[in-house]
XYZ file of C-alpha atoms in Angstrom:
742
model
C 92.113 -161.110 -33.335
C 95.288 -161.873 -32.895
C 95.671 -160.260 -29.095
C 96.485 -162.410 -25.829
C 92.948 -163.772 -24.573
C 94.530 -163.454 -20.912
C 95.476 -159.787 -21.677
C 91.893 -159.133 -22.767
C 89.864 -160.757 -20.075
C 92.234 -158.629 -17.616
C 91.422 -155.457 -19.515
C 87.473 -156.275 -19.280
C 87.657 -157.182 -15.531
C 89.274 -153.834 -15.089
C 86.384 -152.150 -16.652
C 83.740 -154.724 -15.360
C 85.175 -153.565 -11.609
C 84.456 -150.231 -12.458
C 80.920 -150.874 -13.150
C 80.106 -152.851 -9.804
C 82.280 -150.062 -8.373
C 79.918 -147.969 -9.794
C 76.462 -150.346 -9.035
C 77.725 -150.470 -5.023
C 77.498 -146.450 -5.058
C 73.952 -146.618 -6.432
C 72.688 -149.151 -4.075
C 74.897 -147.233 -1.502
C 72.873 -143.915 -1.932
C 69.674 -145.799 -2.388
C 70.270 -147.037 0.963
C 71.025 -143.598 2.710
C 68.190 -142.272 0.892
C 65.964 -144.857 2.124
C 66.907 -144.549 6.145
C 66.669 -140.732 5.303
C 62.854 -141.205 4.095
C 62.260 -143.332 7.111
C 63.134 -141.234 9.944
C 61.475 -137.675 7.879
C 57.878 -138.205 9.379
C 57.144 -138.578 13.115
C 54.758 -141.228 13.353
C 52.746 -139.868 16.423
C 51.894 -136.516 14.649
C 51.134 -137.795 11.272
C 50.878 -135.040 8.087
C 48.806 -136.804 5.672
C 50.813 -135.119 2.886
C 54.039 -135.701 4.561
C 52.829 -139.619 4.775
C 52.117 -140.280 1.076
C 55.487 -138.565 -0.111
C 56.958 -140.992 2.221
C 54.649 -143.848 1.197
C 55.465 -143.104 -2.316
C 59.370 -142.535 -2.194
C 59.773 -145.432 0.091
C 58.209 -147.925 -2.555
C 60.227 -146.414 -5.163
C 63.655 -146.550 -3.629
C 62.603 -150.191 -2.567
C 61.756 -150.777 -6.433
C 64.939 -149.435 -7.216
C 66.798 -151.313 -4.808
C 65.368 -154.779 -6.041
C 66.303 -153.615 -9.687
C 69.828 -152.835 -8.635
C 70.241 -156.269 -6.609
C 68.913 -158.194 -9.309
C 71.124 -156.592 -11.848
C 73.900 -157.882 -10.791
C 72.966 -160.985 -12.010
C 75.051 -160.931 -15.141
C 75.434 -156.759 -15.008
C 77.474 -156.891 -18.361
C 77.042 -159.320 -20.991
C 78.646 -157.515 -24.397
C 80.340 -154.758 -26.320
C 80.283 -153.295 -29.560
C 82.928 -151.051 -31.265
C 80.752 -149.123 -33.846
C 82.362 -147.062 -36.921
C 80.849 -143.869 -35.832
C 81.981 -141.343 -33.234
C 80.893 -141.349 -30.044
C 81.922 -140.769 -25.872
C 83.831 -143.609 -25.578
C 86.046 -143.757 -28.551
C 88.552 -146.665 -28.662
C 92.096 -146.061 -30.138
C 90.794 -146.790 -33.413
C 88.510 -143.985 -33.158
C 85.453 -146.395 -33.246
C 82.320 -145.693 -30.385
C 83.130 -148.826 -28.125
C 79.567 -149.062 -26.264
C 79.094 -151.804 -23.045
C 75.623 -153.742 -23.402
C 74.193 -155.126 -19.996
C 71.331 -155.495 -17.812
C 70.599 -151.817 -16.607
C 72.074 -148.638 -17.666
C 75.291 -147.149 -15.363
C 76.476 -143.218 -16.331
C 79.388 -141.999 -14.544
C 78.765 -139.567 -12.196
C 81.697 -137.121 -13.358
C 82.309 -136.895 -16.640
C 79.172 -135.178 -17.747
C 76.978 -138.415 -16.830
C 79.212 -140.092 -19.483
C 77.151 -143.440 -20.421
C 79.441 -146.351 -18.990
C 76.777 -149.449 -20.032
C 73.715 -149.270 -22.112
C 70.430 -150.940 -21.089
C 69.735 -153.603 -23.498
C 66.672 -152.148 -24.554
C 68.170 -148.675 -25.604
C 68.275 -147.910 -29.106
C 72.138 -147.645 -28.545
C 72.715 -150.973 -27.844
C 70.203 -152.592 -30.719
C 72.912 -152.678 -33.040
C 74.426 -155.587 -30.603
C 71.321 -157.674 -31.679
C 70.841 -156.827 -35.381
C 74.549 -156.876 -36.761
C 75.177 -159.729 -38.923
C 78.284 -160.374 -41.286
C 75.579 -159.812 -44.429
C 74.218 -156.323 -42.591
C 76.730 -155.356 -39.932
C 74.722 -151.954 -38.960
C 78.167 -150.489 -38.561
C 79.285 -152.652 -35.877
C 83.065 -153.457 -36.583
C 83.631 -156.232 -33.757
C 80.949 -157.533 -31.370
C 82.448 -159.296 -27.986
C 80.559 -161.373 -25.776
C 81.863 -161.196 -21.874
C 80.799 -164.357 -19.968
C 81.086 -163.697 -16.343
C 80.478 -165.770 -13.051
C 79.186 -163.486 -10.221
C 81.841 -159.988 -10.611
C 84.565 -162.244 -12.187
C 84.794 -162.143 -16.145
C 85.937 -165.728 -16.886
C 85.727 -165.415 -21.235
C 85.489 -163.114 -24.235
C 84.726 -164.202 -27.473
C 84.673 -161.666 -30.570
C 83.076 -161.849 -33.829
C 84.395 -159.295 -36.918
C 81.757 -158.205 -38.579
C 82.692 -155.897 -41.220
C 86.169 -155.641 -43.233
C 87.559 -159.193 -44.570
C 88.076 -161.252 -41.752
C 84.779 -161.746 -40.857
C 82.349 -164.726 -39.228
C 80.478 -166.908 -41.286
C 76.527 -166.084 -40.888
C 74.316 -169.242 -41.035
C 70.668 -168.823 -41.340
C 70.631 -165.352 -40.839
C 71.683 -166.044 -36.947
C 74.159 -163.741 -35.229
C 76.351 -164.067 -32.129
C 76.222 -167.735 -32.835
C 79.237 -168.720 -30.545
C 77.058 -167.307 -27.502
C 74.444 -168.605 -28.918
C 75.786 -171.990 -28.661
C 77.558 -172.172 -25.808
C 73.785 -171.326 -24.279
C 72.019 -174.025 -25.871
C 74.881 -176.308 -24.348
C 73.987 -175.271 -21.114
C 71.918 -177.861 -18.762
C 68.492 -177.249 -18.484
C 67.733 -176.448 -14.936
C 63.900 -176.315 -14.644
C 63.896 -172.378 -15.045
C 64.064 -170.809 -17.988
C 67.563 -168.861 -18.798
C 67.133 -165.136 -20.249
C 68.344 -165.116 -23.810
C 69.306 -161.164 -23.664
C 72.988 -162.161 -24.376
C 71.537 -164.174 -27.896
C 68.717 -162.377 -29.177
C 68.499 -162.507 -32.909
C 68.152 -159.818 -35.520
C 64.331 -161.460 -36.267
C 63.465 -161.661 -32.674
C 64.385 -158.501 -32.248
C 62.138 -156.812 -34.332
C 59.321 -158.281 -32.899
C 60.881 -157.602 -29.443
C 60.978 -153.783 -30.416
C 57.702 -154.092 -32.402
C 56.409 -150.198 -31.675
C 52.687 -151.975 -32.948
C 49.988 -150.398 -30.030
C 47.659 -153.321 -31.407
C 47.471 -157.113 -31.556
C 50.645 -158.752 -32.934
C 50.918 -162.453 -33.210
C 54.139 -164.331 -32.833
C 53.944 -167.791 -34.664
C 56.990 -169.851 -34.453
C 57.832 -173.662 -34.397
C 59.326 -175.408 -31.476
C 62.359 -174.262 -30.456
C 62.231 -170.608 -32.058
C 62.198 -168.402 -28.971
C 58.491 -167.554 -29.187
C 58.685 -167.436 -25.399
C 61.953 -165.640 -24.707
C 60.712 -163.073 -27.185
C 57.273 -162.323 -25.491
C 59.154 -162.065 -21.977
C 61.885 -159.577 -23.258
C 59.348 -157.842 -24.727
C 57.409 -157.008 -21.735
C 60.824 -156.019 -20.637
C 61.066 -153.646 -23.690
C 57.698 -152.492 -22.995
C 58.004 -151.556 -19.660
C 61.631 -149.710 -20.421
C 60.243 -147.244 -23.284
C 56.280 -146.960 -21.821
C 56.999 -147.343 -18.266
C 54.927 -144.363 -17.296
C 51.727 -145.991 -18.422
C 52.423 -149.225 -17.764
C 53.527 -149.227 -14.155
C 49.942 -147.857 -13.649
C 47.975 -149.875 -16.002
C 49.737 -152.925 -15.745
C 50.872 -155.907 -17.446
C 49.104 -159.073 -17.785
C 51.273 -162.521 -18.427
C 49.588 -165.665 -19.511
C 50.507 -168.810 -19.446
C 49.392 -172.829 -19.790
C 50.258 -173.655 -16.255
C 51.391 -172.996 -13.171
C 55.096 -175.410 -14.474
C 55.344 -173.293 -17.047
C 54.532 -170.024 -14.658
C 57.571 -171.078 -12.138
C 59.696 -171.839 -15.170
C 59.213 -168.512 -16.332
C 59.265 -166.719 -13.561
C 63.133 -165.828 -12.840
C 63.878 -164.213 -16.673
C 61.880 -160.670 -16.011
C 63.487 -160.165 -12.531
C 66.898 -160.907 -14.240
C 65.849 -158.249 -16.705
C 64.992 -155.659 -13.794
C 61.201 -156.126 -14.329
C 58.988 -156.947 -11.466
C 55.738 -155.572 -11.601
C 53.820 -157.566 -13.262
C 51.029 -160.086 -13.219
C 51.793 -164.093 -14.244
C 49.046 -166.025 -14.199
C 47.120 -168.969 -16.100
C 43.948 -168.941 -17.660
C 42.069 -171.085 -14.794
C 43.446 -168.784 -11.858
C 42.527 -165.540 -14.007
C 39.206 -165.174 -12.385
C 39.539 -164.030 -8.522
C 38.830 -165.886 -5.626
C 38.924 -169.112 -7.455
C 41.435 -172.043 -7.615
C 41.140 -175.080 -10.320
C 41.349 -178.458 -8.320
C 39.848 -180.829 -10.594
C 40.368 -181.991 -13.880
C 37.742 -182.729 -16.721
C 37.072 -184.628 -19.464
C 38.092 -183.665 -23.238
C 34.391 -183.585 -24.014
C 33.657 -181.095 -21.288
C 36.408 -179.376 -22.575
C 35.488 -178.603 -25.554
C 32.197 -177.929 -24.846
C 32.624 -175.295 -22.185
C 35.324 -173.879 -24.542
C 32.597 -172.926 -27.770
C 31.138 -170.102 -27.990
C 27.576 -171.944 -27.327
C 28.477 -171.647 -23.654
C 27.621 -167.717 -23.770
C 23.606 -168.776 -24.498
C 23.594 -172.033 -22.140
C 25.059 -169.282 -19.450
C 22.525 -166.567 -20.355
C 20.096 -169.301 -19.846
C 21.086 -170.470 -16.781
C 20.583 -166.492 -15.450
C 17.232 -165.918 -17.278
C 16.024 -169.373 -15.015
C 16.264 -167.151 -12.023
C 13.651 -164.830 -13.275
C 10.721 -166.913 -12.313
C 6.992 -166.156 -12.599
C 5.021 -167.413 -9.810
C 2.378 -170.057 -10.877
C -0.821 -168.404 -9.095
C -1.968 -165.183 -7.339
C -0.106 -164.473 -4.008
C -1.965 -162.802 -1.218
C 0.312 -160.205 1.221
C -0.503 -158.817 4.244
C 0.161 -155.591 4.519
C -0.845 -153.786 7.393
C -3.812 -155.972 8.088
C -4.718 -155.234 4.001
C -4.705 -158.257 1.976
C -2.761 -156.923 -1.514
C -2.879 -159.599 -4.283
C -0.063 -159.949 -6.781
C -0.831 -161.860 -9.873
C 1.670 -163.202 -12.533
C 0.489 -160.848 -14.728
C 1.952 -157.868 -12.607
C 5.614 -160.080 -12.240
C 5.713 -160.700 -16.017
C 5.254 -157.063 -16.736
C 7.994 -155.809 -13.996
C 10.063 -159.075 -15.799
C 9.325 -157.827 -19.153
C 10.806 -154.123 -17.981
C 13.612 -154.929 -16.287
C 14.759 -157.534 -19.470
C 14.321 -154.906 -21.775
C 16.554 -152.617 -19.544
C 19.354 -155.123 -21.062
C 20.947 -154.485 -18.028
C 23.152 -157.509 -16.017
C 20.698 -159.404 -13.881
C 21.813 -157.893 -10.655
C 21.679 -154.200 -11.846
C 18.229 -155.019 -13.637
C 17.050 -156.390 -10.266
C 16.591 -152.753 -9.729
C 14.032 -152.603 -12.290
C 12.439 -155.153 -11.559
C 11.994 -153.838 -8.171
C 10.989 -150.631 -8.984
C 8.282 -151.882 -11.356
C 6.490 -154.360 -9.570
C 6.738 -152.189 -6.333
C 4.846 -149.098 -8.215
C 2.515 -151.910 -9.779
C 1.203 -152.874 -5.994
C 1.409 -149.381 -4.576
C -1.019 -148.754 -7.348
C -2.981 -151.626 -6.461
C -3.443 -150.583 -2.688
C -3.920 -146.784 -3.099
C -7.023 -148.083 -5.375
C -8.607 -150.248 -2.737
C -7.980 -147.688 0.231
C -8.309 -144.964 -1.376
C -11.462 -145.695 -3.627
C -14.285 -142.744 -3.081
C -17.244 -144.447 -1.870
C -19.674 -142.421 -4.128
C -17.754 -142.958 -6.866
C -15.662 -140.495 -7.572
C -11.997 -140.149 -8.783
C -9.591 -141.966 -6.066
C -9.146 -139.592 -2.958
C -5.235 -140.140 -2.643
C -2.725 -138.237 -4.021
C 0.076 -138.740 -6.348
C 2.262 -138.005 -3.164
C 0.486 -140.306 -1.124
C 0.819 -142.952 -3.610
C 4.761 -142.328 -3.322
C 4.670 -142.887 0.157
C 2.737 -145.858 -0.191
C 5.585 -147.390 -2.970
C 8.442 -146.451 -0.257
C 6.408 -148.543 2.391
C 5.794 -151.530 0.241
C 9.537 -151.430 -0.786
C 10.586 -151.757 2.613
C 7.945 -154.354 3.628
C 9.441 -157.706 4.701
C 7.234 -159.511 2.646
C 7.535 -157.758 -0.324
C 11.321 -158.065 -0.212
C 11.085 -161.966 -0.077
C 8.593 -162.236 -2.623
C 11.149 -159.870 -5.105
C 14.058 -162.071 -3.787
C 11.988 -165.730 -4.622
C 11.290 -164.032 -8.549
C 14.579 -162.037 -9.230
C 17.200 -162.906 -6.612
C 20.251 -160.901 -6.591
C 23.033 -163.590 -7.885
C 26.545 -164.683 -7.292
C 28.693 -166.045 -10.637
C 30.296 -168.967 -8.424
C 26.668 -169.929 -7.205
C 24.932 -169.708 -10.223
C 27.781 -172.137 -11.860
C 28.069 -174.405 -9.090
C 24.413 -174.746 -9.047
C 24.154 -175.302 -13.138
C 26.839 -177.755 -13.461
C 25.937 -179.836 -10.361
C 22.109 -180.418 -11.832
C 20.803 -182.079 -14.727
C 17.827 -180.472 -14.357
C 19.503 -176.643 -14.476
C 21.869 -178.051 -17.582
C 18.491 -179.053 -19.315
C 17.088 -175.883 -19.250
C 19.911 -174.083 -20.135
C 20.495 -176.493 -22.488
C 17.730 -177.077 -23.814
C 18.816 -176.331 -27.642
C 21.411 -178.799 -27.511
C 21.903 -182.651 -27.523
C 22.177 -185.368 -24.886
C 25.731 -185.773 -25.491
C 26.485 -181.840 -24.891
C 24.341 -181.830 -21.816
C 26.197 -184.887 -20.544
C 29.433 -183.443 -20.628
C 28.695 -180.121 -19.099
C 27.846 -182.398 -15.765
C 29.583 -182.938 -12.550
C 29.055 -184.544 -9.441
C 30.395 -181.643 -7.535
C 29.153 -178.310 -8.482
C 31.941 -176.321 -7.123
C 34.872 -178.662 -8.228
C 36.698 -176.011 -10.213
C 38.895 -177.010 -13.255
C 40.453 -174.509 -15.860
C 37.885 -173.874 -17.904
C 35.175 -172.840 -15.190
C 37.221 -168.976 -15.105
C 35.836 -167.867 -18.119
C 32.691 -169.361 -17.422
C 32.585 -167.538 -14.288
C 34.032 -164.411 -16.230
C 31.097 -164.438 -17.979
C 28.533 -165.127 -15.535
C 29.938 -161.876 -14.331
C 29.142 -160.043 -17.329
C 25.777 -161.724 -17.468
C 24.775 -160.763 -14.057
C 26.958 -157.871 -12.726
C 29.282 -157.355 -9.902
C 29.916 -154.613 -7.500
C 32.843 -152.312 -8.751
C 35.895 -152.981 -6.691
C 36.521 -148.703 -6.623
C 32.776 -148.376 -5.341
C 33.602 -151.114 -2.396
C 37.035 -149.580 -1.492
C 34.752 -145.967 -0.973
C 32.287 -147.823 1.137
C 35.565 -149.248 2.855
C 36.696 -145.355 3.181
C 33.295 -143.997 4.299
C 33.443 -146.801 6.771
C 36.663 -145.731 8.423
C 35.718 -142.164 8.505
C 32.801 -142.766 10.491
C 35.234 -145.092 13.312
C 37.686 -142.089 13.045
C 34.694 -139.863 14.122
C 33.986 -142.297 16.898
C 37.433 -142.722 18.409
C 37.765 -138.688 18.061
C 34.841 -138.603 19.983
C 36.501 -140.954 23.184
C 39.387 -138.338 22.939
C 36.983 -135.686 23.697
C 35.865 -137.944 26.610
C 39.117 -138.491 27.383
C 40.071 -134.609 27.424
C 36.790 -133.501 29.359
C 37.801 -136.043 32.111
C 41.001 -134.542 32.941
C 38.922 -131.769 34.806
C 36.701 -133.564 36.838
C 37.547 -135.854 40.339
C 34.902 -138.789 39.516
C 37.513 -141.591 39.934
C 34.998 -143.736 37.487
C 35.243 -141.060 35.172
C 38.817 -141.022 35.245
C 38.796 -144.806 34.687
C 36.417 -145.069 31.734
C 38.847 -142.234 29.998
C 41.707 -144.511 30.699
C 40.335 -147.354 28.940
C 39.269 -145.169 25.790
C 42.520 -144.199 25.412
C 44.339 -147.008 25.678
C 42.518 -148.605 22.683
C 40.709 -145.414 21.014
C 43.605 -143.451 20.295
C 46.014 -145.824 18.998
C 42.879 -147.036 16.846
C 41.898 -143.532 15.687
C 45.617 -143.471 14.732
C 46.048 -146.132 12.449
C 42.653 -145.335 10.963
C 43.619 -142.108 9.881
C 47.104 -143.430 8.330
C 44.513 -145.912 5.931
C 42.622 -143.051 5.079
C 44.886 -140.460 4.287
C 47.726 -142.885 2.637
C 45.025 -144.867 0.946
C 45.393 -148.695 -0.912
C 49.152 -149.476 -0.756
C 48.878 -152.525 -2.142
C 51.125 -152.532 -6.056
C 49.563 -151.889 -9.114
C 50.001 -156.148 -9.606
C 48.424 -157.103 -6.470
C 45.201 -154.805 -7.096
C 44.907 -155.994 -10.307
C 45.437 -159.439 -9.892
C 42.164 -158.778 -7.006
C 40.467 -157.028 -9.525
C 38.365 -158.831 -12.055
C 37.106 -155.548 -13.854
C 41.053 -154.436 -14.261
C 41.996 -152.857 -17.976
C 45.396 -154.292 -18.165
C 48.456 -152.018 -20.294
C 49.448 -154.966 -22.042
C 48.933 -158.157 -22.400
C 51.305 -160.939 -23.124
C 49.642 -164.404 -23.791
C 52.283 -167.727 -24.052
C 50.512 -170.678 -26.140
C 48.114 -168.447 -27.492
C 46.801 -171.191 -29.771
C 45.310 -173.341 -26.730
C 42.565 -170.108 -25.791
C 39.044 -171.310 -26.745
C 36.207 -168.790 -27.897
C 35.745 -168.516 -24.092
C 38.871 -167.602 -22.963
C 39.434 -164.755 -25.698
C 36.261 -163.200 -24.354
C 37.976 -163.313 -21.232
C 40.895 -162.142 -22.182
C 39.347 -158.800 -24.836
C 38.041 -157.895 -21.475
C 41.093 -157.228 -19.659
C 42.575 -155.142 -22.752
C 39.920 -152.577 -23.761
C 42.962 -150.941 -25.815
C 43.626 -153.970 -27.601
C 47.271 -153.985 -27.160
C 48.400 -157.236 -26.665
C 51.340 -159.737 -27.760
C 50.345 -163.121 -28.169
C 53.050 -166.168 -28.976
C 52.038 -169.557 -30.125
C 51.811 -172.508 -32.701
C 48.938 -173.457 -34.112
C 50.406 -177.540 -34.976
C 50.793 -177.418 -31.627
C 47.547 -176.925 -30.225
C 46.592 -179.452 -27.530
C 42.969 -177.848 -26.582
C 39.727 -179.524 -28.685
C 38.502 -175.797 -28.524
C 41.615 -174.220 -29.278
C 42.952 -172.255 -32.053
C 43.464 -173.556 -35.877
C 43.458 -170.120 -37.527
C 44.573 -166.592 -35.865
C 42.506 -164.845 -38.110
C 39.318 -166.961 -37.347
C 40.024 -166.650 -34.023
C 40.983 -163.188 -33.685
C 38.443 -161.747 -35.911
C 35.158 -161.254 -33.254
C 37.127 -158.917 -31.194
C 39.950 -157.271 -34.262
C 38.698 -158.005 -37.651
C 42.054 -158.693 -39.492
C 43.499 -155.963 -38.096
C 46.358 -157.508 -36.373
C 49.979 -157.941 -37.046
C 51.604 -161.513 -37.701
C 55.449 -161.998 -37.059
C 56.980 -165.552 -37.927
C 59.969 -166.800 -36.366
C 61.574 -169.135 -38.879
C 64.971 -170.162 -36.818
C 64.767 -173.320 -34.354
C 67.569 -172.308 -32.241
C 66.835 -175.358 -29.646
C 65.929 -178.853 -31.247
C 68.794 -181.253 -32.863
C 68.632 -181.798 -36.741
C 67.802 -185.423 -36.164
C 64.711 -184.757 -33.780
C 63.965 -181.840 -35.943
C 63.532 -184.220 -38.767
C 61.270 -186.918 -37.159
C 59.333 -184.200 -35.922
C 59.159 -182.331 -39.483
C 57.127 -185.899 -40.322
C 54.263 -185.076 -37.533
C 54.297 -181.631 -38.782
C 53.211 -182.811 -42.130
C 50.782 -185.094 -40.643
C 48.797 -182.106 -38.898
C 49.538 -179.682 -41.650
C 51.015 -180.949 -45.053
C 51.259 -177.566 -45.726
C 53.369 -176.416 -42.765
C 57.037 -174.921 -43.233
C 58.781 -176.203 -40.336
C 61.525 -173.814 -39.064
C 65.498 -174.217 -39.645
C 67.212 -176.217 -37.157
C 71.007 -174.997 -36.999
C 71.809 -177.794 -34.432
C 74.053 -180.708 -34.865
C 73.230 -183.542 -32.442
C 72.948 -187.277 -31.531
C 70.711 -189.589 -32.996
C 66.988 -190.805 -32.383
C 67.049 -193.950 -30.206
C 63.940 -196.488 -30.321
C 63.875 -198.987 -27.711
C 61.040 -201.478 -27.275
C 59.480 -201.751 -23.858
C 61.370 -204.721 -23.014
C 64.822 -203.139 -24.344
C 63.982 -200.294 -21.961
C 63.452 -202.635 -19.168
C 66.416 -204.192 -20.017
C 68.502 -201.102 -19.829
C 67.295 -200.454 -16.471
C 65.390 -197.469 -17.783
C 63.287 -195.221 -14.983
C 59.227 -194.991 -17.039
C 58.126 -193.382 -13.995
C 56.256 -190.279 -15.602
C 58.115 -186.819 -15.043
C 60.946 -184.767 -14.896
C 64.605 -186.036 -13.215
C 68.200 -184.956 -13.196
C 70.367 -187.408 -14.844
C 73.772 -188.390 -13.183
C 75.817 -185.789 -15.111
C 73.138 -182.788 -13.936
C 71.057 -182.888 -17.023
C 67.199 -182.710 -16.864
C 65.517 -185.491 -18.168
C 61.492 -185.459 -18.937
C 59.505 -189.462 -19.171
C 56.474 -188.226 -21.607
C 53.034 -190.410 -21.979
C 49.845 -189.787 -22.824
C 48.711 -188.518 -19.078
C 51.327 -186.126 -18.597
C 52.010 -184.941 -22.012
C 50.380 -181.481 -21.490
C 52.276 -180.510 -18.889
C 55.145 -180.174 -20.843
C 53.646 -177.493 -22.766
C 56.230 -174.466 -23.209
C 59.122 -176.335 -21.536
C 62.095 -177.950 -22.518
C 64.819 -180.700 -21.208
C 68.355 -181.916 -22.094
C 66.875 -185.662 -22.708
C 63.784 -186.834 -23.558
C 62.028 -190.036 -23.402
C 58.475 -190.504 -24.987
C 56.155 -193.533 -23.819
C 54.155 -195.035 -26.736
C 53.900 -192.612 -29.095
C 50.959 -194.358 -30.733
C 49.124 -194.257 -27.372
C 49.662 -190.353 -27.583
C 48.497 -189.898 -30.542
C 45.123 -192.471 -30.225
C 44.454 -190.299 -26.437
C 43.011 -187.093 -27.616
C 41.643 -185.286 -30.974
C 44.476 -183.320 -30.499
C 46.973 -186.264 -30.581
C 48.861 -185.294 -33.051
C 49.394 -182.058 -31.853
C 50.409 -183.562 -28.855
C 52.945 -186.173 -30.096
C 54.278 -182.982 -32.378
C 54.810 -181.315 -28.520
C 56.129 -183.707 -27.114
C 59.245 -184.696 -29.353
C 60.212 -181.258 -29.464
C 60.878 -180.712 -25.748
C 64.867 -182.370 -26.197
C 68.094 -180.012 -26.443
C 70.425 -182.728 -26.406
C 68.515 -186.430 -27.014
C 65.076 -187.826 -27.465
C 64.373 -191.552 -26.803
C 61.290 -193.278 -28.085
C 59.793 -196.716 -26.292
C 57.200 -198.378 -27.125
C 54.576 -198.501 -30.335
C 55.200 -195.846 -33.281
C 52.207 -194.432 -35.823
C 53.601 -195.631 -38.867
C 54.605 -192.705 -40.594
C 56.960 -192.362 -37.370
C 58.150 -195.859 -38.618
C 58.887 -194.434 -41.922
C 60.541 -191.781 -40.535
C 63.080 -193.667 -38.694
C 63.617 -195.878 -41.618
């Protein structure tokens, strides 16, 4: 713009200093209020309402302090001067708006806006404006900071004669170039400074249904999904802070990779999980074969699991004689069969239907017993009344031998026990999967039934539906009832203590002192638990509850979900408000997504919105062109995203050349001498790098990657597109790659 950059930096530094001063005031005020809240209630005389108010405000202040402290990481990153009237006019009469990670208002001057939260509607032109569509923006400025120091400014003139050059619909090209040239660190960087127009439209989409975001490698699918979470939490905070947000990723490495993005955006109240860890209480520790993954991911498992549960609903082979108060009572197979039929027709989950089974069988036994002891010796009608039969029913229901018989014919089940017994037994598999071939049955078997793997979570979740599990709220209610009983006992102890004050008996006084030392404290503790209630955050409660209904669900690498995993996912989203990001060309799961419409049809029909990201911001052109050769093998009609970055050529080496060059060919991730992140990828670890990016990628034996899995082409496509700087190929190449390299 012709101005001295040093003067521009100095001017921006003065403004940024003012922003941090205001932020420090906010932090100090929050700390003062936090101290006051902690001092407001006397712990020795707790008042229930006061405790609740204090707890609520205390946690609210802690959350606010977390947001304020995190906001200091790149507090402000941009500025736009808009040709419109506003609160902060420039000398030229433009409206000047500073954009950052949170909003700040001045205390004086009618709370004039000092800094716009990037999610606020007035900040949107910062992301939408291009030279072709300036959105009223005359100048867009990018501010680069280190800590609280402004280190650089960069201006783009977006309207008027001296405009920049727009390429592939990309705005903020200088800032984007700077971001892409930075060394990878093993943690995902925020794109909040460089969000592009097509990404912004997805982030702010107000659709309240299922939304699919499809895009090739390097198009920013993950970053868009995470910034959409932050945007939704900003615009629907009251609802989502209560209902919670679930973010699912493909593996724990990926979750660690993205873990810093949301806190940097000022949001920490979400549940991050892999699909394998989504069922509470189970942690996958074992790997499994491709065949097992395909079978366990298929919808055929619904019937197999139902059959596995029905196998516990057994019939006796012969009559059973029970001794009831010195009387012999015969239980026939037909009695049990009738009770089982009644229970199954109730269409309740197994454990709930057990009550129907028990009730019907006990009623049959009561009638049989009544016929035996109430028969009129003169041949008249039974001498027992309905009330007498009801009493027999109640007595039989409490009889140990009757309860044992019910347990053997319709036991109460647990999903983990059922699945472990199924997968660890060829006999049980043969019964449950009798309609399937030997290969399918063999694929399900494993030596140790409890050796949990990632695909087991969806099966456990399905079993929880088939079997029925206690509602966590009802468990909490029973715990509260227990607390009340303990409080009553403690209060009785206090009554003893009070009455002992007037006695001269030393033994009574000694007993009272013991009671006061334990029960008084216990009563106070229990009272606090009872009155204040569950102190866990929404995220903590949601993670522990397999029935939790999330307000919004984000799934990254959604193309990996199997039919069984889709069923598990939609149980957690009864509102069907989801953001699904993925690319079928990168599907590594043998039971994963080939077509979005086909996968989603059982749950939402055709009622989903489909966005497509068209620009590859990450991959240098030479690498992208090579990867496109793999894409055409996967789907000849697929159109690759437009790569906009220049880069070095791809290097091809034989194993001998690599050894001569002293290449470290150990699979995994390391840093090079210049601090850049390098990944060595083989057929063994290719699925572990899904969703990640590295400065330098070394792919060993691409031909073997293709041959190792039915999804080998997709896995190779993933491997080739992880690099942001250089790609090295070592070993045998498929013919189409040799042709692409010339």
